[in-house]
Amino acid sequence: MQITPLAIPEVMLIEPPVFQDARGYFMESFHQQKLGTALGRKVSFVQDNVSYSERNVLRGLHYQRPQSQGKLIQILNGEVFDVAVDLRRKSPTFGQWVGQILKSPQQLLWVPEGFAHGFLVLSGSATVLYRVTAHYAPENEHTLAWNDPALGIHWPLQGTPRLSGKDQQGLSLQMAPVFD
Ligand SMILES: Cc1cn([C@H]2C[C@H](O)[C@@H](COP(=O)(O)OP(=O)(O)O[C@H]3O[C@H](C)C(=O)[C@H](O)[C@H]3O)O2)c(=O)[nH]c1=O
């Protein structure tokens, strides 16, 4: 399993071994012991999510506080620009963002607890599967503004993004509850 820390090192690209043969390929997209050893911590997922979106849809930036969710993101079809924002007040990268193009199920992204997460669909459509370490708690969910100038996220926009009503009303970093 290849682990590549990104610019914010707790956010990592995970590339499990892929077993190719004349039929196609097989891979273990999640193996608790192997991932735990690679990340240096136990990871227990309690919920799987799948979302389907069309081009230019931007979902996020979401997080739960408390009940913060670690997320293992895997794109099943299409291409997205995936973003994580560090909301851990004591972190040296607090308020910073990291982006990663995901376009193969063979490359997964680990976003730990304490981060806001979202993605922009770059292809005609995208199907994203992600496993989370805490159950959905809508009463504790918050939305960070995708376009907050204080974050300065360089979304590779192809026109105006398509947002949910909730995501059109995200909080600025200054106003958003963060993790102490
Ligand atoms: C997240 C979630 C949503 N829902 C219901 C609530 C709404 O009726 C409907 C759509 O929810 P929402 O608009 O919040 O879905 P997304 O905008 O894709 O939210 C996700 O977007 C970004 C990319 C994330 O990282 C989060 O994990 C997640 O919040 O699904 C559930 O029933 N369970 C859930 O775990």
Tab-separated table of C-alpha atoms and ligand atoms in Angstrom:
chain	number	residue	atom	x	y	z
A	1	MET	CA	0.000	0.000	0.000
A	2	GLN	CA	1.491	3.382	-1.024
A	3	ILE	CA	0.760	6.316	1.269
A	4	THR	CA	1.502	9.848	0.030
A	5	PRO	CA	1.082	12.732	2.489
A	6	LEU	CA	-0.176	15.873	0.737
A	7	ALA	CA	0.730	19.502	1.472
A	8	ILE	CA	-1.169	19.115	4.760
A	9	PRO	CA	0.537	15.859	5.772
A	10	GLU	CA	-2.376	14.351	7.740
A	11	VAL	CA	-4.317	14.293	4.460
A	12	MET	CA	-2.997	11.351	2.492
A	13	LEU	CA	-3.352	9.688	-0.867
A	14	ILE	CA	-3.803	5.937	-0.381
A	15	GLU	CA	-2.918	3.547	-3.221
A	16	PRO	CA	-3.593	-0.084	-2.293
A	17	PRO	CA	-1.946	-2.850	-4.322
A	18	VAL	CA	-3.824	-3.543	-7.570
A	19	PHE	CA	-3.878	-7.103	-8.910
A	20	GLN	CA	-4.182	-6.938	-12.660
A	21	ASP	CA	-4.924	-9.960	-14.857
A	22	ALA	CA	-6.467	-10.756	-18.213
A	23	ARG	CA	-9.971	-10.133	-16.690
A	24	GLY	CA	-9.208	-6.665	-15.289
A	25	TYR	CA	-8.103	-5.837	-11.756
A	26	PHE	CA	-8.807	-6.522	-8.066
A	27	MET	CA	-7.888	-4.396	-5.068
A	28	GLU	CA	-8.724	-4.248	-1.388
A	29	SER	CA	-10.136	-0.734	-1.200
A	30	PHE	CA	-10.164	-0.870	2.608
A	31	HIS	CA	-8.281	-3.211	4.958
A	32	GLN	CA	-8.465	-2.095	8.556
A	33	GLN	CA	-5.163	-3.588	9.726
A	34	LYS	CA	-3.128	-2.500	6.682
A	35	LEU	CA	-4.583	1.028	6.651
A	36	GLY	CA	-4.150	1.349	10.404
A	37	THR	CA	-0.501	0.348	10.154
A	38	ALA	CA	0.065	2.766	7.267
A	39	LEU	CA	-1.670	5.665	9.051
A	40	GLY	CA	-0.248	4.836	12.460
A	41	ARG	CA	-3.709	4.793	14.040
A	42	LYS	CA	-6.754	2.540	14.154
A	43	VAL	CA	-9.443	3.483	11.647
A	44	SER	CA	-12.956	2.170	12.201
A	45	PHE	CA	-15.674	3.096	9.700
A	46	VAL	CA	-19.304	3.018	10.777
A	47	GLN	CA	-20.996	4.312	7.638
A	48	ASP	CA	-20.555	4.213	3.860
A	49	ASN	CA	-21.857	7.020	1.674
A	50	VAL	CA	-22.282	7.212	-2.105
A	51	SER	CA	-23.127	10.374	-4.004
A	52	TYR	CA	-23.674	10.891	-7.729
A	53	SER	CA	-23.234	14.379	-9.182
A	54	GLU	CA	-23.065	15.968	-12.608
A	55	ARG	CA	-20.445	18.337	-14.020
A	56	ASN	CA	-19.907	21.555	-12.063
A	57	VAL	CA	-21.654	20.307	-8.931
A	58	LEU	CA	-19.738	21.414	-5.846
A	59	ARG	CA	-20.602	19.600	-2.611
A	60	GLY	CA	-19.209	21.107	0.588
A	61	LEU	CA	-17.392	22.197	2.480
A	62	HIS	CA	-18.907	20.056	5.242
A	63	TYR	CA	-17.858	18.866	8.672
A	64	GLN	CA	-19.442	17.690	11.897
A	65	ARG	CA	-18.517	19.148	15.274
A	66	PRO	CA	-18.588	17.331	17.602
A	67	GLN	CA	-18.702	13.827	16.100
A	68	SER	CA	-16.074	14.845	13.580
A	69	GLN	CA	-15.753	12.311	10.772
A	70	GLY	CA	-12.596	10.880	9.322
A	71	LYS	CA	-13.324	10.134	5.646
A	72	LEU	CA	-11.833	7.638	3.197
A	73	ILE	CA	-12.903	8.945	-0.194
A	74	GLN	CA	-12.926	6.787	-3.313
A	75	ILE	CA	-14.110	7.878	-6.729
A	76	LEU	CA	-15.891	5.065	-8.542
A	77	ASN	CA	-16.567	6.924	-11.776
A	78	GLY	CA	-15.650	10.328	-13.232
A	79	GLU	CA	-13.218	12.973	-11.987
A	80	VAL	CA	-13.416	15.413	-9.069
A	81	PHE	CA	-11.238	18.064	-7.472
A	82	ASP	CA	-11.366	17.071	-3.817
A	83	VAL	CA	-10.594	19.610	-1.072
A	84	ALA	CA	-9.865	19.349	2.641
A	85	VAL	CA	-9.564	22.390	4.949
A	86	ASP	CA	-7.744	22.166	8.285
A	87	LEU	CA	-10.061	23.417	11.062
A	88	ARG	CA	-7.887	22.306	14.000
A	89	ARG	CA	-7.127	25.590	15.783
A	90	LYS	CA	-3.813	24.380	17.229
A	91	SER	CA	-2.569	23.001	13.912
A	92	PRO	CA	0.290	24.782	12.108
A	93	THR	CA	-1.834	24.459	8.957
A	94	PHE	CA	-5.039	25.822	10.524
A	95	GLY	CA	-7.189	27.495	7.866
A	96	GLN	CA	-5.140	26.055	5.058
A	97	TRP	CA	-6.557	23.864	2.276
A	98	VAL	CA	-5.247	21.040	0.150
A	99	GLY	CA	-6.718	19.873	-3.153
A	100	GLN	CA	-6.353	16.598	-5.031
A	101	ILE	CA	-7.710	15.419	-8.365
A	102	LEU	CA	-9.365	12.004	-7.943
A	103	LYS	CA	-10.136	10.122	-11.156
A	104	SER	CA	-9.453	6.466	-10.411
A	105	PRO	CA	-10.902	4.029	-7.842
A	106	GLN	CA	-7.292	2.935	-7.345
A	107	GLN	CA	-6.410	6.227	-5.605
A	108	LEU	CA	-8.250	6.952	-2.355
A	109	LEU	CA	-7.990	10.053	-0.178
A	110	TRP	CA	-7.851	9.933	3.633
A	111	VAL	CA	-9.185	13.096	5.299
A	112	PRO	CA	-8.917	12.824	9.098
A	113	GLU	CA	-11.194	14.255	11.737
A	114	GLY	CA	-10.907	18.013	12.200
A	115	PHE	CA	-11.197	18.906	8.522
A	116	ALA	CA	-13.941	20.318	6.323
A	117	HIS	CA	-14.379	18.365	3.088
A	118	GLY	CA	-15.868	18.951	-0.332
A	119	PHE	CA	-15.383	18.331	-4.027
A	120	LEU	CA	-16.090	19.836	-7.459
A	121	VAL	CA	-17.085	17.533	-10.322
A	122	LEU	CA	-14.853	18.014	-13.369
A	123	SER	CA	-16.230	15.227	-15.588
A	124	GLY	CA	-19.711	14.808	-17.083
A	125	SER	CA	-20.670	13.042	-13.873
A	126	ALA	CA	-18.980	11.496	-10.854
A	127	THR	CA	-19.877	8.785	-8.387
A	128	VAL	CA	-18.069	9.076	-5.061
A	129	LEU	CA	-18.007	6.454	-2.322
A	130	TYR	CA	-16.701	7.424	1.093
A	131	ARG	CA	-16.466	5.653	4.391
A	132	VAL	CA	-16.743	7.700	7.583
A	133	THR	CA	-15.606	7.115	11.161
A	134	ALA	CA	-18.688	8.655	12.818
A	135	HIS	CA	-22.384	8.433	12.039
A	136	TYR	CA	-24.206	11.262	10.327
A	137	ALA	CA	-25.278	13.865	12.892
A	138	PRO	CA	-27.119	16.611	10.998
A	139	GLU	CA	-27.658	18.567	14.182
A	140	ASN	CA	-23.885	18.881	14.446
A	141	GLU	CA	-23.112	19.471	10.780
A	142	HIS	CA	-21.630	22.757	9.589
A	143	THR	CA	-20.889	24.199	6.161
A	144	LEU	CA	-17.793	26.276	5.459
A	145	ALA	CA	-18.135	28.689	2.529
A	146	TRP	CA	-16.498	27.136	-0.542
A	147	ASN	CA	-15.550	30.589	-1.797
A	148	ASP	CA	-14.403	32.273	1.414
A	149	PRO	CA	-11.588	34.652	0.342
A	150	ALA	CA	-9.842	33.848	3.635
A	151	LEU	CA	-9.443	30.263	2.413
A	152	GLY	CA	-8.519	31.182	-1.156
A	153	ILE	CA	-9.282	27.726	-2.569
A	154	HIS	CA	-8.229	27.462	-6.222
A	155	TRP	CA	-11.234	25.519	-7.504
A	156	PRO	CA	-10.725	24.609	-11.193
A	157	LEU	CA	-14.135	26.048	-11.985
A	158	GLN	CA	-15.736	25.514	-15.379
A	159	GLY	CA	-18.397	28.181	-14.935
A	160	THR	CA	-20.644	28.814	-11.947
A	161	PRO	CA	-20.730	25.804	-9.623
A	162	ARG	CA	-24.054	24.088	-8.888
A	163	LEU	CA	-24.593	24.214	-5.115
A	164	SER	CA	-27.251	23.071	-2.667
A	165	GLY	CA	-29.106	25.809	-0.799
A	166	LYS	CA	-27.154	24.856	2.293
A	167	ASP	CA	-23.825	25.199	0.504
A	168	GLN	CA	-24.795	28.631	-0.819
A	169	GLN	CA	-24.940	29.799	2.789
A	170	GLY	CA	-21.696	28.449	4.154
A	171	LEU	CA	-19.926	30.174	7.030
A	172	SER	CA	-16.698	32.098	6.654
A	173	LEU	CA	-13.650	30.669	8.397
A	174	GLN	CA	-13.881	33.568	10.835
A	175	MET	CA	-17.449	32.624	11.828
A	176	ALA	CA	-17.209	28.834	11.588
A	177	PRO	CA	-16.935	26.704	14.774
A	178	VAL	CA	-13.530	25.018	14.763
A	179	PHE	CA	-11.748	22.221	16.646
A	180	ASP	CA	-9.745	23.144	19.744
B	1	LIG	C1	-24.226	13.362	4.510
B	1	LIG	C2	-25.533	12.667	4.683
B	1	LIG	C3	-26.690	13.154	4.122
B	1	LIG	N1	-27.869	12.492	4.308
B	1	LIG	C4	-29.084	13.032	3.666
B	1	LIG	C5	-29.424	14.440	4.096
B	1	LIG	C6	-30.056	15.048	2.870
B	1	LIG	O1	-31.437	14.753	2.848
B	1	LIG	C7	-29.400	14.307	1.708
B	1	LIG	C8	-28.320	15.105	1.032
B	1	LIG	O2	-27.436	15.575	2.045
B	1	LIG	P1	-26.306	16.664	1.693
B	1	LIG	O3	-26.908	17.710	0.805
B	1	LIG	O4	-25.699	17.100	2.999
B	1	LIG	O5	-25.297	15.781	0.855
B	1	LIG	P2	-23.834	16.263	0.389
B	1	LIG	O6	-23.867	17.702	0.010
B	1	LIG	O7	-23.359	15.264	-0.580
B	1	LIG	O8	-22.990	16.119	1.715
B	1	LIG	C9	-21.725	15.507	1.736
B	1	LIG	O9	-20.865	16.401	1.118
B	1	LIG	C10	-19.497	16.403	1.419
B	1	LIG	C11	-18.750	16.014	0.175
B	1	LIG	C12	-19.068	15.623	2.576
B	1	LIG	O10	-17.874	15.386	2.785
B	1	LIG	C13	-20.040	15.193	3.570
B	1	LIG	O11	-19.685	13.895	4.016
B	1	LIG	C14	-21.446	15.195	3.189
B	1	LIG	O12	-22.018	16.197	4.002
B	1	LIG	O13	-28.827	13.109	2.271
B	1	LIG	C15	-27.957	11.331	5.047
B	1	LIG	O14	-29.034	10.758	5.200
B	1	LIG	N2	-26.819	10.840	5.624
B	1	LIG	C16	-25.600	11.457	5.475
B	1	LIG	O15	-24.584	10.953	6.002
